[in-house]
Short mmCIF file of C-alpha atoms in Angstrom, two decimals:
data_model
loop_
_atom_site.label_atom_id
_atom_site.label_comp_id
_atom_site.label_asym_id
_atom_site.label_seq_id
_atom_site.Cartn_x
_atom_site.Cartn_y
_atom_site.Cartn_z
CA UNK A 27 -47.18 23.45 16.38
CA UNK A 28 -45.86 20.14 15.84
CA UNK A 29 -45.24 18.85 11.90
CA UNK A 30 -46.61 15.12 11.46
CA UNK A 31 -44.31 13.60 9.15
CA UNK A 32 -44.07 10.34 7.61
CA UNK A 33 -41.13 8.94 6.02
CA UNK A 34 -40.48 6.69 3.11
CA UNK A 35 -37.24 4.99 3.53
CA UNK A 36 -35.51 3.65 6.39
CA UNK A 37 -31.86 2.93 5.26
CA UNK A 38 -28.78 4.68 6.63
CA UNK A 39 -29.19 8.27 5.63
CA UNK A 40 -32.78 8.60 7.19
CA UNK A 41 -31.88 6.80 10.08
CA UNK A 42 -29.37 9.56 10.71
CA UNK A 43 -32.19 12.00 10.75
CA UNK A 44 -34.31 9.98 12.54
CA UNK A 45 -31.77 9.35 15.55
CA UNK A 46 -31.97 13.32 15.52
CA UNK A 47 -35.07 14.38 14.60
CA UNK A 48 -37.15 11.71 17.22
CA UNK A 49 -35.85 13.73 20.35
CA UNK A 50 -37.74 16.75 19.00
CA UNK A 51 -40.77 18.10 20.75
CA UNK A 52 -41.91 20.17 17.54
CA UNK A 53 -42.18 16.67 15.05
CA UNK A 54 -44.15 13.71 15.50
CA UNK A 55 -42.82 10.57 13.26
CA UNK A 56 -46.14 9.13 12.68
CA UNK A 57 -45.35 6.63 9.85
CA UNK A 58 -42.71 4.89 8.03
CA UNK A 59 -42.27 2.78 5.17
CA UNK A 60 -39.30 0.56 4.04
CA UNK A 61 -39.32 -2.94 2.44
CA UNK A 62 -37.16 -4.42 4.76
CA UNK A 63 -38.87 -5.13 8.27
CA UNK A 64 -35.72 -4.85 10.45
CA UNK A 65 -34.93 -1.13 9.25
CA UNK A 66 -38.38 -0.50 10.53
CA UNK A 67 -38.21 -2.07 13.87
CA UNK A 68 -34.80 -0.12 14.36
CA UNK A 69 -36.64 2.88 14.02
CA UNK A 70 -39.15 1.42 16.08
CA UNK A 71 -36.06 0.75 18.92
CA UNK A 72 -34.50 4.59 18.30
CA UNK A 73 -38.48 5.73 19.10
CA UNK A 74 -38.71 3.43 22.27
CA UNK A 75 -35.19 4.89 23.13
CA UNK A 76 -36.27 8.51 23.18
CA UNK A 77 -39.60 7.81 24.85
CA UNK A 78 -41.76 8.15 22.02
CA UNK A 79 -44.61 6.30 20.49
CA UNK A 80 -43.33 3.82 17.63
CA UNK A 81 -44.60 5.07 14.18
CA UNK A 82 -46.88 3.09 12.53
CA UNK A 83 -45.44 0.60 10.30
CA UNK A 84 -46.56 -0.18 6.25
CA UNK A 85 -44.77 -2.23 3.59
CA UNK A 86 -46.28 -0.03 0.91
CA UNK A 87 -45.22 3.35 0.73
CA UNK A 88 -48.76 4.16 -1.59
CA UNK A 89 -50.70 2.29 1.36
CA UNK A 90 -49.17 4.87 3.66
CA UNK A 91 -49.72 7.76 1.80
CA UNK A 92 -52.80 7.24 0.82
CA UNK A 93 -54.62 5.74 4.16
CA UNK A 94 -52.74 8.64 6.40
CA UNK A 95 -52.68 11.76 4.39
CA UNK A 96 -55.45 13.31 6.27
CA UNK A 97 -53.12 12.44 9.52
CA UNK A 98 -50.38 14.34 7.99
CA UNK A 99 -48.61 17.22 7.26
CA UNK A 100 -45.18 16.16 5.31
CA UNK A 101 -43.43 13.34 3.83
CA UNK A 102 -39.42 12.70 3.99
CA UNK A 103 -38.32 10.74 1.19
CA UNK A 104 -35.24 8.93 1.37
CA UNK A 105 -35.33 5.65 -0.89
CA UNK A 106 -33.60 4.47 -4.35
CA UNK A 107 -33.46 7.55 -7.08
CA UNK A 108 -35.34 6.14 -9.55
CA UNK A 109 -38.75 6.12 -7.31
CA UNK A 110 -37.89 9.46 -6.33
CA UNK A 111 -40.83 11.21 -8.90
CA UNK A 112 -43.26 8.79 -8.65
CA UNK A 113 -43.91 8.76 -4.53
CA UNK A 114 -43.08 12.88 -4.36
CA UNK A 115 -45.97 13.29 -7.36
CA UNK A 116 -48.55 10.95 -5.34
CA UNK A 117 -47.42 13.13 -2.26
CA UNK A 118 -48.31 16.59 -4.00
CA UNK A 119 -51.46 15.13 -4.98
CA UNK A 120 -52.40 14.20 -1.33
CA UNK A 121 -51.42 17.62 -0.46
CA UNK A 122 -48.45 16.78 1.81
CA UNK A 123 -45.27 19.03 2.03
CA UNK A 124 -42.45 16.75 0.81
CA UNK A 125 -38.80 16.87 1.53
CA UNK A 126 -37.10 14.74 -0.94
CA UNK A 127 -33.72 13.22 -0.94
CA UNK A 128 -31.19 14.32 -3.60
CA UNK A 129 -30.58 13.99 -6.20
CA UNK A 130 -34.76 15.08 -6.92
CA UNK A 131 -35.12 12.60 -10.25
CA UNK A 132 -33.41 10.89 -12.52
CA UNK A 133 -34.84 12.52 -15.61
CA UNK A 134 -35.28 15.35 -16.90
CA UNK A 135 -38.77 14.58 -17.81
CA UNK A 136 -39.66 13.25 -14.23
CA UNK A 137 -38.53 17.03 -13.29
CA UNK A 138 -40.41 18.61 -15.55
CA UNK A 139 -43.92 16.59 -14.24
CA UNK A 140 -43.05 17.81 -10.40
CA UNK A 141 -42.69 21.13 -11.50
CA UNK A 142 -45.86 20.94 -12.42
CA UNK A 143 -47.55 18.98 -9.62
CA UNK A 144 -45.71 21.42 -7.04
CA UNK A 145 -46.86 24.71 -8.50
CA UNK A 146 -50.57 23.21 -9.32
CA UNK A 147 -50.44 21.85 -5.98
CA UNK A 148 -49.32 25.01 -3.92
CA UNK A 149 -47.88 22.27 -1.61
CA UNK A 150 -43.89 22.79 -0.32
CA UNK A 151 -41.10 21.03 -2.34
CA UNK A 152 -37.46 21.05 -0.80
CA UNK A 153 -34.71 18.63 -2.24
CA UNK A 154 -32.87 17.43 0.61
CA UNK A 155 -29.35 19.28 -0.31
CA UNK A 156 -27.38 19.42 2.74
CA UNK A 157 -25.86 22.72 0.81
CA UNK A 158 -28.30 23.79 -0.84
CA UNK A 159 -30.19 24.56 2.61
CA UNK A 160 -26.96 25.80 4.41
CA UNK A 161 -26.51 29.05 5.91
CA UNK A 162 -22.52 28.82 5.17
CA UNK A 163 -23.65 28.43 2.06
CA UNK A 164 -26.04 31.27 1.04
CA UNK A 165 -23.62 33.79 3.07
CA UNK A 166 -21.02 32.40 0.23
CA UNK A 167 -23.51 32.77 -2.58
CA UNK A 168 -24.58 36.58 -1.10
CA UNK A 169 -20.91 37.03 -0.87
CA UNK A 170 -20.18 36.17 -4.44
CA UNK A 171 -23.28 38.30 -5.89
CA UNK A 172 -22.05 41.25 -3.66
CA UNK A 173 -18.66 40.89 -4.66
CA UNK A 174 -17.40 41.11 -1.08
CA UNK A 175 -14.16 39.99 -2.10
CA UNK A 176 -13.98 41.15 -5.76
CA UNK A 177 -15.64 39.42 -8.78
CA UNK A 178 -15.40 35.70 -8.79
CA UNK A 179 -12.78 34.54 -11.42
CA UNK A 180 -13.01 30.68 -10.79
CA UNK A 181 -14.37 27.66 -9.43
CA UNK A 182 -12.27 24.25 -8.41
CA UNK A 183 -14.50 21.67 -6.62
CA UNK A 184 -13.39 18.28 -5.89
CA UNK A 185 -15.41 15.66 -3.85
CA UNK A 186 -14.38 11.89 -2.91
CA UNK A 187 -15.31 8.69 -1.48
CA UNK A 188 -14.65 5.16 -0.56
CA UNK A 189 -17.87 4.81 -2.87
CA UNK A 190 -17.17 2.12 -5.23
CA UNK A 191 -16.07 -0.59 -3.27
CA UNK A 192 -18.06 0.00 -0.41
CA UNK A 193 -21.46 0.08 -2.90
CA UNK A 194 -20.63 -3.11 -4.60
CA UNK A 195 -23.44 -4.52 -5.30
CA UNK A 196 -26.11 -2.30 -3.92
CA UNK A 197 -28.95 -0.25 -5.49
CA UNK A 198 -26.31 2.75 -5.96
CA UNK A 199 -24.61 0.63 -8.81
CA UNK A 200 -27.61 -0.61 -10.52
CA UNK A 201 -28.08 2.35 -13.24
CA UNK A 202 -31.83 1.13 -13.35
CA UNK A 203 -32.02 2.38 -10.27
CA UNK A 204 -29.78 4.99 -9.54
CA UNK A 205 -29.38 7.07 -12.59
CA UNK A 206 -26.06 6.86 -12.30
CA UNK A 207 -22.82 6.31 -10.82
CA UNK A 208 -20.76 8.16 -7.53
CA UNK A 209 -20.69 11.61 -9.78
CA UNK A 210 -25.11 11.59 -9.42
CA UNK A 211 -24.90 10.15 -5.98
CA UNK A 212 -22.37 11.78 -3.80
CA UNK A 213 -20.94 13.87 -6.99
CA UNK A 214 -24.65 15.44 -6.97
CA UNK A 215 -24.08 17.71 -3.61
CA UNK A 216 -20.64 19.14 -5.57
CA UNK A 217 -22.79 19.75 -8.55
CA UNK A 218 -25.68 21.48 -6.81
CA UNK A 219 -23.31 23.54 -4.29
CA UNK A 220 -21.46 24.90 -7.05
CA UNK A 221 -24.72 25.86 -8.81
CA UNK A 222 -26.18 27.66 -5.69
CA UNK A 223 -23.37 29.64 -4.73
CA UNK A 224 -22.82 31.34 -8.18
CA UNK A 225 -26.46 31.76 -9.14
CA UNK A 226 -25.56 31.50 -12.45
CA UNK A 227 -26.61 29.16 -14.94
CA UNK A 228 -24.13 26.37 -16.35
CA UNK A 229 -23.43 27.37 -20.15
CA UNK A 230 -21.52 25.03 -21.81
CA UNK A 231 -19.39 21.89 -20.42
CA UNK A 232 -16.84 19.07 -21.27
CA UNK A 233 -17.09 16.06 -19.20
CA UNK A 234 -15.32 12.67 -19.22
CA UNK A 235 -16.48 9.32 -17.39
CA UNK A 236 -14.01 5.93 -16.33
CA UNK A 237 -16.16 3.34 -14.64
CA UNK A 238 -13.17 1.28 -13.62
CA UNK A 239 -14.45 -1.93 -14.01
CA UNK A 240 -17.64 -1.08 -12.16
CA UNK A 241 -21.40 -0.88 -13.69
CA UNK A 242 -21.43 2.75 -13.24
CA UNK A 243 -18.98 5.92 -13.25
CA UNK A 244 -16.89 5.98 -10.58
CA UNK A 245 -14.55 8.72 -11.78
CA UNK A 246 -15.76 12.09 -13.50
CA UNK A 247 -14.82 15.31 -14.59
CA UNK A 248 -16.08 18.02 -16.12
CA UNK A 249 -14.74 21.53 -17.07
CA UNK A 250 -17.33 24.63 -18.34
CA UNK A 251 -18.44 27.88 -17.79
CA UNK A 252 -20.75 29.50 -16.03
CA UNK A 253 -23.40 32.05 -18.34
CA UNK A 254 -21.67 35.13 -17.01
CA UNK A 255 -18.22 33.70 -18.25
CA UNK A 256 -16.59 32.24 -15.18
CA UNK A 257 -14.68 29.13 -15.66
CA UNK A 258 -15.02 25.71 -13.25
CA UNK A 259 -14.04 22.53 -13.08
CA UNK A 260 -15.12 19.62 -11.18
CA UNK A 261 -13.74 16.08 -9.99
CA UNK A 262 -16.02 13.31 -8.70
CA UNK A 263 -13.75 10.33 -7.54
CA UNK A 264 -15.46 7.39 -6.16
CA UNK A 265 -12.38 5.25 -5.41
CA UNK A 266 -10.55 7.06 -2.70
CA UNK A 267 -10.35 7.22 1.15
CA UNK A 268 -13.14 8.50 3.61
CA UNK A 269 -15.47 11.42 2.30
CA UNK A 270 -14.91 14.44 1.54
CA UNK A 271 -15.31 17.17 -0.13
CA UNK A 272 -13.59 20.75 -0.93
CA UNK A 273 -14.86 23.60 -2.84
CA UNK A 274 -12.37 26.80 -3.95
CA UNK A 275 -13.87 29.88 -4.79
CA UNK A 276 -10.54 32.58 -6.19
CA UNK A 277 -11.56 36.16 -5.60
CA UNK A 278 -8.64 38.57 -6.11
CA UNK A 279 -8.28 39.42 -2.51
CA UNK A 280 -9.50 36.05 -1.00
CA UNK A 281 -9.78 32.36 -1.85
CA UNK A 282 -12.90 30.74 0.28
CA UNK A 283 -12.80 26.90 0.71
CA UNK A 284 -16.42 25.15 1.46
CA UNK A 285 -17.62 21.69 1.51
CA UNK A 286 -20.32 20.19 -0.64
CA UNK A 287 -22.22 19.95 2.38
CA UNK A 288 -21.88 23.83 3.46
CA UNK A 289 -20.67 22.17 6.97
CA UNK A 290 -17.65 24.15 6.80
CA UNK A 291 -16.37 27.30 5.49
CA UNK A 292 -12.34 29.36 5.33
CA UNK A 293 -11.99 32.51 4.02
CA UNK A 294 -7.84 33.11 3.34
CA UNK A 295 -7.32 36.23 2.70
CA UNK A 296 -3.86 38.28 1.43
CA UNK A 297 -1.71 37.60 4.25
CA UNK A 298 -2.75 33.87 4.91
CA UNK A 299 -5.05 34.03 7.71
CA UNK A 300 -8.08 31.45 7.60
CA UNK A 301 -10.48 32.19 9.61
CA UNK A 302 -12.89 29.17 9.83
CA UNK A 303 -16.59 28.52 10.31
CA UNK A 304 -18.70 25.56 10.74
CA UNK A 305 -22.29 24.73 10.86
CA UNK A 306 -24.61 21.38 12.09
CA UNK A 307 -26.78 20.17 9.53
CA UNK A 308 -29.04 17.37 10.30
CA UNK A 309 -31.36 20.02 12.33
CA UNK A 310 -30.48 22.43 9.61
CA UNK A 311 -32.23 20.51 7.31
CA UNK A 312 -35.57 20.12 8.84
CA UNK A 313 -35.41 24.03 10.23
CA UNK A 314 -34.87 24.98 7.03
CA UNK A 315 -38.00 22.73 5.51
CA UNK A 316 -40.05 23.45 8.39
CA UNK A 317 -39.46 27.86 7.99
CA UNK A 318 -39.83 27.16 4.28
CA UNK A 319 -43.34 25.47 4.20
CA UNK A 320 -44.53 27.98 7.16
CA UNK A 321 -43.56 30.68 4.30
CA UNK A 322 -41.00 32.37 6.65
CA UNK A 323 -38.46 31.79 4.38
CA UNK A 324 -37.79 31.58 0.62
CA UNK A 325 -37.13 27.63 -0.58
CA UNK A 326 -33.88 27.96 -1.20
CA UNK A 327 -33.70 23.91 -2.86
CA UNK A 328 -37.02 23.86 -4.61
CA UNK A 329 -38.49 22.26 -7.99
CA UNK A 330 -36.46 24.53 -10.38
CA UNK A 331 -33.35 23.99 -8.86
CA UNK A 332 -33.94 20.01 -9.14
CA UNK A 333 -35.04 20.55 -12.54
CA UNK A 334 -31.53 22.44 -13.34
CA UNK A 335 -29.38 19.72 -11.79
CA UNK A 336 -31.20 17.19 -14.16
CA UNK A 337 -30.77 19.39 -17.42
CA UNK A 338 -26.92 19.22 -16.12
CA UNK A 339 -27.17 15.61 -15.45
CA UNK A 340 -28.32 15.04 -18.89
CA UNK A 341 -25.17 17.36 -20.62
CA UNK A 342 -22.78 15.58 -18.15
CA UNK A 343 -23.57 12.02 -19.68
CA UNK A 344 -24.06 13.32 -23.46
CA UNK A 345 -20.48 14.80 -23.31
CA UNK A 346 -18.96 11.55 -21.86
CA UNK A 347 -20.90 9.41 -24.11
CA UNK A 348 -18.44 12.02 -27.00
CA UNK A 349 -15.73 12.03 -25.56
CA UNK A 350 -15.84 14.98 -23.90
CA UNK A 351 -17.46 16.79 -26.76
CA UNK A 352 -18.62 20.17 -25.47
CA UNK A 353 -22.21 20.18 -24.71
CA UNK A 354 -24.53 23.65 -24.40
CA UNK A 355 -27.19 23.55 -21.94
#
């Protein structure tokens, strides 16, 4: 059965997707949306490329909802954060599946109102976390609850980025839009990773915030625990080179590295060996979407997770805004 999707947003990220998911015999790209006409005629071009019909084309993204829902089956999308809540609740309401880009919403108020439109809907919610929908990732967080290599003691998790020069000027650095600097854009995959692999609930955290000269944070940290007692810290830096990220999980026979993106995982153990594995994601992401909505799987990035990771969005900025002063979720 193929899934007709739309998509909202045709910038960098979905393009990506696109460039992967076009070739696909089990999705049909039926319509896109994106205010500026040359992001839609490169889809257009990718579509050609791959021998498939061009999408059709609107400059409104409630246009295309609204005049194609009966056409479809899901929505991807991928545009600013701040319109996030708004096109995923008109989505629910047309009762389309939705795959939403991280991070869900910028509030936690907008989370709280697609809670509610998912579960009176029935429809399928997954945020689009790369980790969050990772199989590295859930054999770390089965791992952890197991105890395979002991009980967890702590949690260092660093990610970085070329972000803030290379955003200059774009919708990432407009807090309007955004919701907030390089620690909710990129920082947001560390933050969400961490949360899935523990299962536990953040308890109580310090953060601090340097913008360095730019209209959002660029640099964060932010040191708590966990509900069950475990300790973490994490370091967003948005002025660095490339991106990347590392995650350390101590055990007290192992330490197991993974990115933010569950696209690679070592296990060390005693002696020093590593032994490495690594998973594909951009397929990963729409398997995972496509199993969940079919009900063959659990939705392992769903409303209540987004919700969480905007309660701990909220904490993150009240501690800065004190200096640090610890904050209890």
């Amino acid at each position: 059965m193929q899934l007709k999707l739309a998509i909202i947003g045709c910038g960098t990220k979905a393009t990506q997707y696109i460039q992967t998911w076009i070739s696909r015999d089990d999705i049909v790209i039926s319509a896109i949306m994106d205010p500026n006409d040359k992001a839609m005629a490169n889809v257009c071009q990718i579509a050609a490329g791959a021998n498939k019909t061009a999408p059709l084309c609107f400059d409104s993204w409630e246009t295309l909802l609204r005049d194609q829902c009966a056409a479809l089956d899901a929505v991807y999308i991928c545009t600013p954060h701040a319109s996030h809540a708004a096109q995923a609740l008109l989505a629910l309401e047309l009762g389309l599946d939705v795959l939403l880009e991280k991070p869900m919403v910028t509030t936690v108020a907008e989370a709280e109102a697609l809670v509610a439109a998912q579960e009176t809907s029935g429809k399928t919610l997954v945020v689009a976390y790369q980790g969050g929908l990772s199989p590295l990732v859930n054999e770390l967080k089965d791992a952890i609850a197991n105890q395979t290599y002991g009980p967890l003691v702590s949690i260092n998790a660093a990610i970085w980025e070329d972000w803030a020069d290379k955003y200059q000027g774009h919708w990432k650095q407009v807090p309007a839009i955004s919701g907030g600097g390089f620690m909710f854009d990129t920082g947001a995959h560390m933050m969400n990773t961490v949360s899935k692999i523990t299962s536990q609930p953040f308890s109580r955290i310090s953060a601090m915030m340097q913008n360095l000269g730019f209209p959002v944070d660029v640099v964060t940290t932010v040191s708590g625990e966990l509900s069950d007692g475990t300790l973490f810290n994490l370091h967003a830096c948005g002025r660095a080179i490339r991106c990347v990220s590392r995650i350390e999980c101590y055990f007290p026979t192992a330490i197991v590295r993974i990115c933010a993106w569950g696209r690679w995982m070592e296990i060390e153990d005693a002696q020093g060996n590593v032994v490495r594995k690594d998973q594909e994601a951009a397929n990963n992401l729409m398997n995972v979407f496509m199993q969940t909505r079919l009900g063959e799987i659990t939705n392992p990035s769903d409303v209540r997770q987004g919700l969480r990771m905007a309660q701990l969005w909220d904490a993150v900025k009240l501690s800065a805004s004190q200096h640090g002063a610890p904050v209890t979720l």
